[in-house]
Short mmCIF file of C-alpha atoms in Angstrom, two decimals:
data_model
loop_
_atom_site.label_atom_id
_atom_site.label_comp_id
_atom_site.label_asym_id
_atom_site.label_seq_id
_atom_site.Cartn_x
_atom_site.Cartn_y
_atom_site.Cartn_z
CA MET A 291 -12.03 -0.43 -9.17
CA LEU A 292 -11.44 -1.77 -12.62
CA VAL A 293 -9.28 -4.83 -13.32
CA VAL A 294 -8.17 -5.39 -16.89
CA GLY A 295 -6.90 -8.93 -17.40
CA GLU A 296 -3.61 -8.69 -19.29
CA LEU A 297 -2.98 -12.27 -20.34
CA ILE A 298 -4.23 -12.27 -23.94
CA ASN A 299 -1.18 -10.65 -25.47
CA THR A 300 0.91 -12.12 -28.26
CA SER A 301 4.10 -10.92 -26.58
CA ARG A 302 3.48 -13.85 -24.19
CA LYS A 303 4.97 -17.08 -25.44
CA ASN A 304 1.93 -19.30 -24.82
CA ILE A 305 -0.44 -16.84 -26.50
CA LYS A 306 1.95 -16.38 -29.42
CA GLU A 307 1.96 -20.15 -29.96
CA ALA A 308 -1.81 -20.47 -29.57
CA VAL A 309 -2.33 -17.73 -32.15
CA GLU A 310 0.08 -19.35 -34.58
CA ALA A 311 -1.72 -22.68 -34.20
CA LYS A 312 -5.15 -20.95 -34.25
CA ASN A 313 -5.81 -22.80 -30.98
CA ALA A 314 -9.12 -21.14 -30.09
CA GLU A 315 -9.76 -23.43 -27.16
CA TYR A 316 -6.61 -22.30 -25.35
CA ILE A 317 -7.39 -18.60 -25.85
CA GLN A 318 -10.94 -19.20 -24.66
CA GLN A 319 -9.76 -20.97 -21.52
CA ILE A 320 -7.47 -18.04 -20.64
CA ALA A 321 -10.39 -15.68 -21.24
CA LYS A 322 -12.72 -17.68 -18.99
CA ASP A 323 -10.09 -18.10 -16.28
CA GLN A 324 -9.50 -14.35 -16.12
CA VAL A 325 -13.20 -13.54 -15.86
CA GLU A 326 -13.64 -16.23 -13.22
CA ALA A 327 -10.74 -14.70 -11.23
CA GLY A 328 -12.39 -11.28 -11.21
CA ALA A 329 -11.30 -9.40 -14.35
CA ASP A 330 -13.78 -6.67 -15.31
CA TYR A 331 -12.26 -6.20 -18.79
CA LEU A 332 -10.04 -8.40 -20.94
CA ASP A 333 -7.16 -6.78 -22.78
CA ILE A 334 -6.65 -8.02 -26.34
CA ASN A 335 -3.20 -7.23 -27.71
CA CYS A 336 -1.54 -8.68 -30.78
CA GLY A 337 0.87 -5.82 -31.40
CA THR A 338 3.75 -8.20 -32.04
CA ARG A 339 1.97 -9.38 -35.22
CA VAL A 340 3.25 -6.51 -37.31
CA TYR A 341 2.18 -7.94 -40.68
CA ASP A 342 -1.26 -9.37 -39.85
CA GLU A 343 -2.28 -7.52 -36.69
CA GLU A 344 -5.74 -6.62 -38.01
CA GLU A 345 -6.55 -10.16 -39.07
CA ILE A 346 -5.31 -11.62 -35.76
CA MET A 347 -7.19 -8.96 -33.78
CA ALA A 348 -10.40 -9.97 -35.54
CA TRP A 349 -9.77 -13.64 -34.82
CA LEU A 350 -8.92 -13.02 -31.15
CA VAL A 351 -11.98 -10.86 -30.54
CA ASP A 352 -14.30 -13.34 -32.25
CA THR A 353 -12.71 -16.23 -30.37
CA VAL A 354 -13.03 -14.55 -26.97
CA ARG A 355 -16.56 -13.34 -27.69
CA GLU A 356 -17.75 -16.92 -28.20
CA VAL A 357 -17.21 -17.68 -24.51
CA VAL A 358 -17.27 -14.49 -22.39
CA GLN A 359 -19.34 -11.35 -22.52
CA VAL A 360 -17.25 -9.01 -20.32
CA PRO A 361 -16.24 -5.86 -22.16
CA LEU A 362 -12.92 -5.88 -23.99
CA CYS A 363 -9.98 -3.54 -23.86
CA ILE A 364 -8.73 -3.28 -27.43
CA ASP A 365 -5.00 -2.69 -27.14
CA SER A 366 -2.82 -1.46 -29.98
CA PRO A 367 -0.76 1.55 -31.02
CA ASN A 368 -2.22 0.97 -34.51
CA PRO A 369 -5.54 2.74 -35.15
CA LYS A 370 -6.49 0.27 -37.88
CA ALA A 371 -6.18 -2.69 -35.52
CA LEU A 372 -8.14 -0.74 -32.88
CA ALA A 373 -10.93 -0.12 -35.42
CA VAL A 374 -11.16 -3.81 -36.34
CA GLY A 375 -11.25 -4.89 -32.69
CA LEU A 376 -13.84 -2.33 -31.66
CA GLU A 377 -16.10 -3.13 -34.60
CA ARG A 378 -16.24 -6.82 -33.70
CA ALA A 379 -16.24 -6.55 -29.91
CA GLY A 380 -19.97 -5.88 -29.55
CA ASP A 381 -22.01 -3.28 -27.81
CA SER A 382 -20.78 -3.33 -24.22
CA THR A 383 -18.77 -0.32 -22.98
CA LEU A 384 -15.43 -1.04 -24.56
CA MET A 385 -12.04 0.37 -23.69
CA VAL A 386 -9.45 1.71 -26.11
CA ASN A 387 -5.84 1.13 -25.09
CA SER A 388 -4.58 3.72 -25.89
CA ILE A 389 -4.54 7.33 -26.89
CA SER A 390 -1.67 9.70 -26.06
CA ALA A 391 -0.66 13.31 -26.53
CA GLU A 392 1.31 12.35 -29.66
CA LYS A 393 -0.34 14.50 -32.32
CA GLU A 394 -0.94 11.88 -35.00
CA ARG A 395 -2.05 9.20 -32.54
CA PHE A 396 -4.41 11.61 -30.80
CA GLU A 397 -6.03 12.58 -34.09
CA GLN A 398 -6.39 9.01 -35.32
CA VAL A 399 -7.62 7.38 -32.11
CA LEU A 400 -10.00 10.11 -30.92
CA PRO A 401 -12.64 9.40 -33.64
CA LEU A 402 -12.73 5.73 -32.57
CA VAL A 403 -13.29 6.68 -28.93
CA LYS A 404 -16.14 8.94 -30.01
CA LYS A 405 -17.68 6.56 -32.55
CA TYR A 406 -17.83 3.63 -30.09
CA ASN A 407 -18.27 5.82 -27.00
CA THR A 408 -15.54 3.89 -25.18
CA LYS A 409 -13.49 4.32 -22.07
CA VAL A 410 -9.96 5.29 -23.09
CA VAL A 411 -6.50 4.72 -21.63
CA ALA A 412 -4.66 8.04 -21.98
CA LEU A 413 -0.90 7.56 -21.95
CA CYS A 414 1.22 10.31 -20.47
CA MET A 415 3.50 10.82 -23.47
CA ASP A 416 3.73 13.28 -26.34
CA ASP A 417 5.82 13.66 -29.48
CA ALA A 418 8.87 14.29 -27.29
CA GLY A 419 8.44 10.81 -25.76
CA ILE A 420 7.85 9.87 -22.11
CA PRO A 421 8.34 12.92 -19.87
CA GLU A 422 11.70 13.04 -18.05
CA THR A 423 10.75 15.06 -14.97
CA ALA A 424 7.87 15.07 -12.50
CA GLU A 425 6.87 18.55 -13.69
CA ASP A 426 6.78 17.44 -17.30
CA ARG A 427 4.75 14.36 -16.42
CA LEU A 428 2.15 16.57 -14.77
CA ARG A 429 2.19 19.09 -17.62
CA VAL A 430 1.79 16.44 -20.35
CA SER A 431 -0.93 14.59 -18.39
CA ASP A 432 -2.84 17.74 -17.68
CA GLN A 433 -2.72 18.92 -21.29
CA LEU A 434 -3.86 15.51 -22.52
CA ILE A 435 -6.85 15.61 -20.14
CA VAL A 436 -7.67 19.17 -21.22
CA ASP A 437 -7.55 18.14 -24.89
CA LEU A 438 -9.77 15.09 -24.33
CA LEU A 439 -12.32 17.13 -22.37
CA ALA A 440 -12.28 19.77 -25.12
CA ALA A 441 -13.09 16.99 -27.59
CA ASP A 442 -16.21 16.11 -25.57
CA ILE A 443 -14.76 13.04 -23.91
CA SER A 444 -16.14 12.99 -20.35
CA GLN A 445 -13.87 12.79 -17.27
CA ASP A 446 -15.46 9.45 -16.43
CA GLN A 447 -14.36 7.96 -19.77
CA ILE A 448 -10.70 8.85 -19.19
CA TYR A 449 -8.23 6.40 -17.61
CA LEU A 450 -4.98 8.31 -17.32
CA ASP A 451 -1.88 6.08 -17.38
CA PRO A 452 1.04 8.00 -15.82
CA LEU A 453 3.53 5.57 -17.40
CA ILE A 454 5.65 4.02 -14.71
CA LYS A 455 9.42 4.02 -15.06
CA PRO A 456 11.86 1.64 -13.30
CA LEU A 457 12.67 2.38 -9.67
CA GLY A 458 16.09 0.82 -10.20
CA VAL A 459 16.99 3.71 -12.51
CA ASN A 460 15.87 6.45 -10.09
CA ASN A 461 14.45 5.83 -6.64
CA GLN A 462 12.08 8.82 -7.00
CA PHE A 463 10.21 7.33 -9.99
CA GLY A 464 7.65 5.65 -7.70
CA VAL A 465 6.93 8.77 -5.66
CA GLU A 466 6.60 10.86 -8.80
CA VAL A 467 3.81 8.62 -10.09
CA LEU A 468 2.01 8.75 -6.72
CA ASP A 469 2.27 12.54 -6.61
CA CYS A 470 0.99 12.84 -10.17
CA VAL A 471 -2.04 10.65 -9.42
CA ARG A 472 -2.80 12.47 -6.16
CA THR A 473 -2.54 15.92 -7.77
CA LEU A 474 -4.63 15.11 -10.84
CA SER A 475 -7.31 13.23 -8.89
CA LEU A 476 -7.86 16.37 -6.80
CA ARG A 477 -7.91 18.54 -9.92
CA TYR A 478 -10.26 16.26 -11.94
CA PRO A 479 -12.31 14.34 -9.38
CA GLU A 480 -14.15 12.21 -11.96
CA ILE A 481 -11.25 10.94 -14.05
CA HIS A 482 -9.78 7.51 -13.50
CA PHE A 483 -6.20 6.26 -13.38
CA ILE A 484 -4.83 3.00 -14.69
CA CYS A 485 -1.44 1.41 -15.17
CA GLY A 486 0.47 -1.74 -15.80
CA LEU A 487 2.72 -2.38 -12.82
CA SER A 488 5.67 -4.40 -14.02
CA ASN A 489 7.86 -1.52 -15.22
CA ILE A 490 8.37 -0.29 -11.66
CA SER A 491 10.38 -3.39 -10.71
CA PHE A 492 12.39 -3.75 -13.94
CA GLY A 493 15.97 -4.75 -13.10
CA LEU A 494 15.26 -5.43 -9.40
CA PRO A 495 14.84 -8.79 -7.63
CA GLU A 496 11.54 -10.13 -6.21
CA ARG A 497 9.62 -8.18 -8.82
CA LYS A 498 6.15 -9.45 -7.95
CA LEU A 499 6.54 -8.15 -4.40
CA LEU A 500 7.42 -4.66 -5.66
CA ASN A 501 4.58 -4.71 -8.21
CA ARG A 502 1.96 -5.69 -5.61
CA VAL A 503 3.12 -3.22 -2.99
CA PHE A 504 3.28 -0.43 -5.57
CA MET A 505 -0.29 -1.27 -6.59
CA VAL A 506 -1.45 -0.72 -3.00
CA MET A 507 0.45 2.57 -2.84
CA ASN A 508 -1.21 3.72 -6.06
CA ILE A 509 -4.67 2.83 -4.74
CA THR A 510 -3.86 4.97 -1.69
CA ALA A 511 -2.97 7.86 -3.99
CA GLY A 512 -6.22 7.57 -5.97
CA MET A 513 -5.59 5.07 -8.77
CA ASP A 514 -8.60 2.88 -9.53
CA GLY A 515 -7.64 0.72 -12.48
CA PHE A 516 -4.92 -1.85 -13.14
CA ILE A 517 -3.88 -3.93 -16.11
CA LEU A 518 -2.65 -7.09 -14.42
CA ASP A 519 -2.69 -10.86 -14.24
CA PRO A 520 -5.92 -11.68 -12.38
CA LEU A 521 -4.78 -15.29 -11.97
CA ASP A 522 -2.18 -14.03 -9.46
CA GLN A 523 -4.24 -14.61 -6.33
CA SER A 524 -1.86 -12.66 -4.14
CA ILE A 525 -2.19 -9.43 -6.14
CA MET A 526 -5.98 -9.88 -6.41
CA SER A 527 -6.23 -10.44 -2.65
CA MET A 528 -4.23 -7.31 -1.94
CA LEU A 529 -6.38 -5.38 -4.38
CA GLY A 530 -9.55 -6.53 -2.63
CA ALA A 531 -8.12 -5.63 0.77
CA ALA A 532 -6.92 -2.21 -0.39
CA TRP A 533 -10.27 -1.38 -1.98
CA THR A 534 -12.13 -2.05 1.25
CA LEU A 535 -9.50 -0.23 3.35
CA ILE A 536 -9.71 2.87 1.15
CA GLY A 537 -13.39 3.12 2.07
CA LYS A 538 -14.93 2.29 -1.30
CA ASP A 539 -16.55 -1.00 -0.32
CA ASP A 540 -19.87 -0.52 1.50
CA TYR A 541 -20.01 -2.65 4.64
CA CYS A 542 -16.87 -4.40 3.35
CA MET A 543 -19.30 -6.53 1.31
CA ASN A 544 -17.06 -7.16 -1.69
CA TYR A 545 -14.19 -8.05 0.62
CA LEU A 546 -16.33 -10.49 2.57
CA LYS A 547 -17.74 -12.00 -0.61
CA GLY A 548 -14.22 -12.42 -2.01
CA VAL A 549 -13.06 -14.17 1.14
CA ARG A 550 -16.08 -16.48 1.17
CA ALA A 551 -15.53 -17.38 -2.48
CA GLY A 552 -11.86 -18.17 -1.74
CA ARG A 553 -10.64 -15.41 -4.09
CA ILE A 554 -9.20 -13.27 -1.26
CA LYS A 555 -6.67 -14.91 1.04
CA ALA A 556 -3.90 -13.76 3.40
CA MET B 1343 11.57 3.53 9.10
CA LEU B 1344 11.37 2.21 12.62
CA VAL B 1345 10.21 -1.31 13.46
CA VAL B 1346 9.30 -2.02 17.07
CA GLY B 1347 9.12 -5.76 17.75
CA GLU B 1348 5.89 -6.40 19.64
CA LEU B 1349 6.33 -9.97 20.85
CA ILE B 1350 7.48 -9.43 24.45
CA ASN B 1351 4.06 -8.71 25.89
CA THR B 1352 2.49 -10.61 28.77
CA SER B 1353 -0.89 -10.47 27.04
CA ARG B 1354 0.57 -13.17 24.78
CA LYS B 1355 0.11 -16.64 26.19
CA ASN B 1356 3.65 -17.90 25.65
CA ILE B 1357 5.18 -14.78 27.19
CA LYS B 1358 2.74 -14.91 30.12
CA GLU B 1359 3.85 -18.48 30.83
CA ALA B 1360 7.53 -17.71 30.42
CA VAL B 1361 7.22 -14.81 32.87
CA GLU B 1362 5.37 -16.98 35.41
CA ALA B 1363 8.07 -19.62 35.16
CA LYS B 1364 10.84 -16.98 35.10
CA ASN B 1365 12.04 -18.69 31.93
CA ALA B 1366 14.72 -16.17 30.95
CA GLU B 1367 16.02 -18.32 28.12
CA TYR B 1368 12.69 -18.24 26.28
CA ILE B 1369 12.35 -14.46 26.60
CA GLN B 1370 15.94 -14.05 25.42
CA GLN B 1371 15.34 -16.23 22.37
CA ILE B 1372 12.30 -14.13 21.38
CA ALA B 1373 14.39 -10.98 21.85
CA LYS B 1374 17.22 -12.32 19.69
CA ASP B 1375 14.86 -13.61 17.01
CA GLN B 1376 13.18 -10.21 16.68
CA VAL B 1377 16.49 -8.37 16.37
CA GLU B 1378 17.72 -10.92 13.85
CA ALA B 1379 14.52 -10.40 11.82
CA GLY B 1380 15.10 -6.65 11.63
CA ALA B 1381 13.47 -5.04 14.69
CA ASP B 1382 15.03 -1.66 15.52
CA TYR B 1383 13.41 -1.49 18.96
CA LEU B 1384 11.92 -4.15 21.22
CA ASP B 1385 8.68 -3.38 23.01
CA ILE B 1386 8.52 -4.55 26.63
CA ASN B 1387 4.98 -4.75 27.98
CA CYS B 1388 3.80 -6.48 31.13
CA GLY B 1389 0.67 -4.43 31.64
CA THR B 1390 -1.41 -7.53 32.38
CA ARG B 1391 0.61 -7.99 35.61
CA VAL B 1392 -1.45 -5.52 37.57
CA TYR B 1393 -0.02 -6.40 40.99
CA ASP B 1394 3.66 -6.80 40.23
CA GLU B 1395 4.13 -4.89 36.97
CA GLU B 1396 7.17 -2.95 38.20
CA GLU B 1397 8.97 -6.06 39.41
CA ILE B 1398 8.24 -7.96 36.20
CA MET B 1399 9.27 -4.94 34.08
CA ALA B 1400 12.62 -4.90 35.88
CA TRP B 1401 13.10 -8.63 35.33
CA LEU B 1402 12.14 -8.45 31.64
CA VAL B 1403 14.44 -5.51 30.92
CA ASP B 1404 17.37 -7.13 32.73
CA THR B 1405 16.70 -10.43 30.97
CA VAL B 1406 16.54 -8.89 27.50
CA ARG B 1407 19.57 -6.67 28.15
CA GLU B 1408 21.75 -9.70 28.81
CA VAL B 1409 21.47 -10.75 25.16
CA VAL B 1410 20.61 -7.79 22.91
CA GLN B 1411 21.66 -4.16 22.88
CA VAL B 1412 19.00 -2.65 20.61
CA PRO B 1413 17.08 0.15 22.31
CA LEU B 1414 13.91 -0.76 24.15
CA CYS B 1415 10.40 0.60 23.92
CA ILE B 1416 9.12 0.63 27.49
CA ASP B 1417 5.39 0.07 27.21
CA SER B 1418 2.92 0.74 30.00
CA PRO B 1419 0.07 3.06 30.90
CA ASN B 1420 1.61 3.09 34.42
CA PRO B 1421 4.26 5.80 34.95
CA LYS B 1422 5.89 3.83 37.78
CA ALA B 1423 6.46 0.82 35.56
CA LEU B 1424 7.78 3.12 32.83
CA ALA B 1425 10.24 4.65 35.31
CA VAL B 1426 11.54 1.23 36.40
CA GLY B 1427 11.96 0.06 32.81
CA LEU B 1428 13.70 3.23 31.64
CA GLU B 1429 16.09 3.28 34.59
CA ARG B 1430 17.30 -0.26 33.87
CA ALA B 1431 17.25 -0.16 30.07
CA GLY B 1432 20.62 1.55 29.66
CA ASP B 1433 21.80 4.58 27.79
CA SER B 1434 20.67 4.00 24.22
CA THR B 1435 17.88 6.20 22.87
CA LEU B 1436 14.88 4.60 24.49
CA MET B 1437 11.23 4.93 23.58
CA VAL B 1438 8.35 5.55 25.96
CA ASN B 1439 5.07 3.88 24.97
CA SER B 1440 3.10 6.02 25.67
CA ILE B 1441 2.00 9.50 26.51
CA SER B 1442 -1.43 10.89 25.59
CA ALA B 1443 -3.46 14.07 25.92
CA GLU B 1444 -5.07 12.71 29.09
CA LYS B 1445 -4.14 15.36 31.65
CA GLU B 1446 -2.80 13.14 34.44
CA ARG B 1447 -0.96 10.79 32.08
CA PHE B 1448 0.61 13.72 30.23
CA GLU B 1449 1.84 15.29 33.46
CA GLN B 1450 3.23 12.04 34.85
CA VAL B 1451 4.89 10.69 31.70
CA LEU B 1452 6.39 13.95 30.40
CA PRO B 1453 9.09 14.16 33.11
CA LEU B 1454 10.27 10.64 32.19
CA VAL B 1455 10.55 11.55 28.51
CA LYS B 1456 12.61 14.59 29.48
CA LYS B 1457 14.76 12.87 32.11
CA TYR B 1458 15.78 10.03 29.80
CA ASN B 1459 15.57 12.09 26.60
CA THR B 1460 13.55 9.38 24.88
CA LYS B 1461 11.47 9.03 21.78
CA VAL B 1462 7.81 8.97 22.78
CA VAL B 1463 4.68 7.36 21.37
CA ALA B 1464 1.95 10.01 21.58
CA LEU B 1465 -1.51 8.44 21.57
CA CYS B 1466 -4.34 10.38 20.00
CA MET B 1467 -6.68 10.33 23.00
CA ASP B 1468 -7.62 12.74 25.74
CA ASP B 1469 -9.76 12.64 28.88
CA ALA B 1470 -12.85 12.25 26.68
CA GLY B 1471 -11.41 8.98 25.29
CA ILE B 1472 -10.56 8.08 21.70
CA PRO B 1473 -11.91 10.76 19.32
CA GLU B 1474 -15.12 9.80 17.52
CA THR B 1475 -14.81 11.88 14.35
CA ALA B 1476 -12.04 12.64 11.87
CA GLU B 1477 -12.11 16.32 12.90
CA ASP B 1478 -11.72 15.42 16.58
CA ARG B 1479 -8.88 13.04 15.80
CA LEU B 1480 -7.03 15.83 14.04
CA ARG B 1481 -7.80 18.36 16.78
CA VAL B 1482 -6.67 16.06 19.63
CA SER B 1483 -3.52 14.99 17.74
CA ASP B 1484 -2.60 18.54 16.88
CA GLN B 1485 -3.10 19.79 20.44
CA LEU B 1486 -0.99 16.93 21.80
CA ILE B 1487 1.83 17.78 19.40
CA VAL B 1488 1.57 21.48 20.32
CA ASP B 1489 1.73 20.62 24.04
CA LEU B 1490 4.75 18.34 23.58
CA LEU B 1491 6.60 20.94 21.52
CA ALA B 1492 5.78 23.59 24.16
CA ALA B 1493 7.37 21.28 26.75
CA ASP B 1494 10.61 21.27 24.74
CA ILE B 1495 10.13 17.83 23.22
CA SER B 1496 11.48 18.02 19.67
CA GLN B 1497 9.40 17.03 16.62
CA ASP B 1498 11.91 14.28 15.91
CA GLN B 1499 11.25 12.67 19.31
CA ILE B 1500 7.50 12.41 18.71
CA TYR B 1501 5.87 9.28 17.26
CA LEU B 1502 2.20 10.13 16.89
CA ASP B 1503 -0.11 7.12 17.09
CA PRO B 1504 -3.44 8.04 15.45
CA LEU B 1505 -5.13 5.04 17.16
CA ILE B 1506 -6.68 2.83 14.54
CA LYS B 1507 -10.29 1.73 14.91
CA PRO B 1508 -11.91 -1.33 13.28
CA LEU B 1509 -12.89 -1.02 9.62
CA GLY B 1510 -15.69 -3.50 10.24
CA VAL B 1511 -17.42 -0.90 12.42
CA ASN B 1512 -17.14 1.94 9.88
CA ASN B 1513 -15.58 1.62 6.45
CA GLN B 1514 -14.19 5.17 6.67
CA PHE B 1515 -11.97 4.44 9.70
CA GLY B 1516 -9.03 3.48 7.49
CA VAL B 1517 -9.24 6.58 5.30
CA GLU B 1518 -9.56 8.82 8.35
CA VAL B 1519 -6.24 7.55 9.71
CA LEU B 1520 -4.54 8.05 6.34
CA ASP B 1521 -5.90 11.59 6.06
CA CYS B 1522 -4.77 12.42 9.60
CA VAL B 1523 -1.23 11.16 8.93
CA ARG B 1524 -1.03 13.00 5.59
CA THR B 1525 -2.29 16.27 7.04
CA LEU B 1526 -0.08 16.25 10.13
CA SER B 1527 3.03 15.15 8.25
CA LEU B 1528 2.65 18.22 6.02
CA ARG B 1529 2.06 20.46 9.06
CA TYR B 1530 4.95 19.05 11.15
CA PRO B 1531 7.51 17.72 8.67
CA GLU B 1532 9.86 16.33 11.33
CA ILE B 1533 7.45 14.35 13.47
CA HIS B 1534 7.06 10.62 13.11
CA PHE B 1535 3.99 8.37 13.03
CA ILE B 1536 3.63 4.92 14.50
CA CYS B 1537 0.86 2.41 15.10
CA GLY B 1538 -0.04 -1.13 15.87
CA LEU B 1539 -1.99 -2.52 12.93
CA SER B 1540 -4.23 -5.26 14.24
CA ASN B 1541 -7.18 -3.09 15.31
CA ILE B 1542 -8.01 -2.22 11.70
CA SER B 1543 -9.00 -5.81 10.92
CA PHE B 1544 -10.84 -6.59 14.16
CA GLY B 1545 -13.96 -8.64 13.39
CA LEU B 1546 -13.05 -9.26 9.73
CA PRO B 1547 -11.63 -12.41 8.10
CA GLU B 1548 -8.10 -12.78 6.72
CA ARG B 1549 -6.86 -10.24 9.24
CA LYS B 1550 -3.16 -10.47 8.40
CA LEU B 1551 -3.88 -9.50 4.80
CA LEU B 1552 -5.76 -6.38 5.90
CA ASN B 1553 -3.06 -5.48 8.44
CA ARG B 1554 -0.25 -5.76 5.87
CA VAL B 1555 -2.06 -3.86 3.15
CA PHE B 1556 -3.05 -1.13 5.60
CA MET B 1557 0.61 -0.84 6.63
CA VAL B 1558 1.58 -0.14 3.01
CA MET B 1559 -1.20 2.45 2.72
CA ASN B 1560 0.04 4.17 5.88
CA ILE B 1561 3.59 4.27 4.57
CA THR B 1562 2.22 5.95 1.43
CA ALA B 1563 0.51 8.56 3.62
CA GLY B 1564 3.69 9.31 5.61
CA MET B 1565 3.81 6.85 8.51
CA ASP B 1566 7.32 5.68 9.35
CA GLY B 1567 7.02 3.46 12.40
CA PHE B 1568 5.16 0.24 13.18
CA ILE B 1569 4.77 -1.93 16.24
CA LEU B 1570 4.52 -5.37 14.70
CA ASP B 1571 5.69 -8.97 14.68
CA PRO B 1572 9.02 -8.88 12.86
CA LEU B 1573 9.00 -12.68 12.61
CA ASP B 1574 6.16 -12.35 10.07
CA GLN B 1575 8.31 -12.44 6.95
CA SER B 1576 5.48 -11.37 4.70
CA ILE B 1577 4.84 -8.10 6.53
CA MET B 1578 8.58 -7.40 6.80
CA SER B 1579 9.01 -8.03 3.06
CA MET B 1580 6.18 -5.66 2.23
CA LEU B 1581 7.65 -3.07 4.56
CA GLY B 1582 11.04 -3.32 2.85
CA ALA B 1583 9.42 -3.04 -0.58
CA ALA B 1584 7.26 -0.07 0.44
CA TRP B 1585 10.20 1.78 1.96
CA THR B 1586 12.21 1.54 -1.24
CA LEU B 1587 9.17 2.41 -3.40
CA ILE B 1588 8.45 5.53 -1.35
CA GLY B 1589 11.90 6.82 -2.31
CA LYS B 1590 13.60 6.63 1.08
CA ASP B 1591 16.12 3.92 0.23
CA ASP B 1592 19.16 5.28 -1.62
CA TYR B 1593 19.93 3.16 -4.67
CA CYS B 1594 17.44 0.59 -3.27
CA MET B 1595 20.39 -0.62 -1.16
CA ASN B 1596 18.41 -1.75 1.88
CA TYR B 1597 15.95 -3.56 -0.36
CA LEU B 1598 18.73 -5.32 -2.23
CA LYS B 1599 20.49 -6.20 1.03
CA GLY B 1600 17.24 -7.60 2.45
CA VAL B 1601 16.66 -9.75 -0.62
CA ARG B 1602 20.24 -11.05 -0.57
CA ALA B 1603 19.94 -11.92 3.13
CA GLY B 1604 16.68 -13.78 2.45
CA ARG B 1605 14.67 -11.42 4.67
CA ILE B 1606 12.69 -9.91 1.76
CA LYS B 1607 10.77 -12.32 -0.45
CA ALA B 1608 7.78 -12.15 -2.81
#
C-alpha cells in the first residue's frame, strides 16, 4: 500500500498563502505532519502558479527536503516543472504525477521517468480526453500500459490512475472503476493502481463518507495506492483495516502497530 | 440490500434480563428502534434458553408482533423452535436462520422453508463442521446450493452465509470469504449472501472498525445481506454509501433520502 500525502498543493488556500508569503515553516510543518501520520510519499503540486511554476516547484522541493526525507511525488501537467522538481528532489525513488496517453505528454514525460527511474502515475486519458464508456476506459488504460512496457518501464513502476468520475452524474461510474481495476490487475499482476478519491462524491452530500467507503471498495478490487489527506484519521484507519483484511499484512502486524500508536481507531 | 437487526437475542445481557422479567415493553422498544433505524428484518433468537426455547420464542414473536410488522428472521438451530416462531410470525415473507449441509438439520429445516415459503440463511457447514480450506468452503457451499435448488427452493430465496472465521487466526480468512462470494455470485446470479460480521475481528483490537470495513469489502464482492446492529449509525452510514457506490441505488435516491433523514452521516 502506498499513501501519497496530497496537502502540499497550491490549489489549497492555506498553501497558496504560504507560498505567496514564502512561509517555509508552514510548508515544513505540513510536510512533517503528513509523514508522521503515515504518508509514504508527499505530493508537491503548484500547478496553479501558471507564470512561475518552475521557480515555486524548486522552492517547495527545497523547503520540504530540509525537514523530511520521504520520497516526493512531483505533480504537474508541465514537463518543465516536473524536470525541475525531480532534479532537486534527491536520489530516493521518486514518483512522477503524471503521464497519460496524450501523445505530446507521453513523449515529453517518458524521458523524465527513464532518466530518474521513477514510479509514474499513468492517467487513463488520451488526446480524445477522459474515456466516456467502460470499454473505452479499459482500452485506453490497456494501451497506455502496453506503451509504457514497450518503452522499458517495468510493471512495478506503473501506478495506473483510472480517473474517477462523479457518481452523481451516473451511478455506474463507481462500478466501472472497480471493474477496470479488477480486470487490469488480473491481466498485469505487477502493476499498481492509484487514485485521488474526491471526484467520486462531487455534487453529493457527506462527501468524506463516500470517499472513504469507495477507497475500501477499490482496495477490494486491487487498488494499492491513494493520493489523500493522511491527517484524516478516519480514512487512514479504514485504510489500515482494509489492508489487513485483504490479507496483505503478515500477522496483522501493521494493523496492530497502528492501533498501538493511536493512528488506527474505530 | 437486506439488513437483519440482530439485537433481539438472549445471548445479549439486556435481552436475557428482559426475557426473564417478561419485560415486553423493553423488547418492543428494541424492536421499534431497529425498524426506525432501517432494519428490513428483525432476528429473533433465544437459543440460550435450552429448556424453554419454544415457549420463549412464542412470547418474543407475539411481543414483537404487537408493535412492528416488518418480517421476522426466526433464528435457531432447533427445528421445533423454528416451527413455533414461524407459525406465530404472520404471513409476511419470513426468513429461517438457518439451514446447513448437516444431514439431519437439512432434512428437518427444509420442510419449514417450504411450508412457510420463506427466505433461508444457508450456512456453509456440513457434518464435518466448518470447512477448513477455501476449496472446501466453496465445495460445501456449492453442494448446499445445489441441494436447495433440487428441493425446489429458488435462488432468490437463498441467503448463503459463508461463515466468517477470525482474521487473527489466519490473515487469509477475509480474502477467502470475498473470493467465495465473488465466485458463487457469478455462478448463481440470483442467490443472495448474508453474514454476521463480528467473527472476523475476534481477538483483534478496534473490532468495530474491522467489522465495518469488512462489510464494505463484502458488498464489493457481491454480498447483499447483513445481520448487524442497525442502531450503530456508523455501520449503517457505510452500508448506505456502499450500496449507492456499487451502482444499485437509482439516482442515488436512497443515499440522498438517508442523508436528509439524518440516518447517513460521515
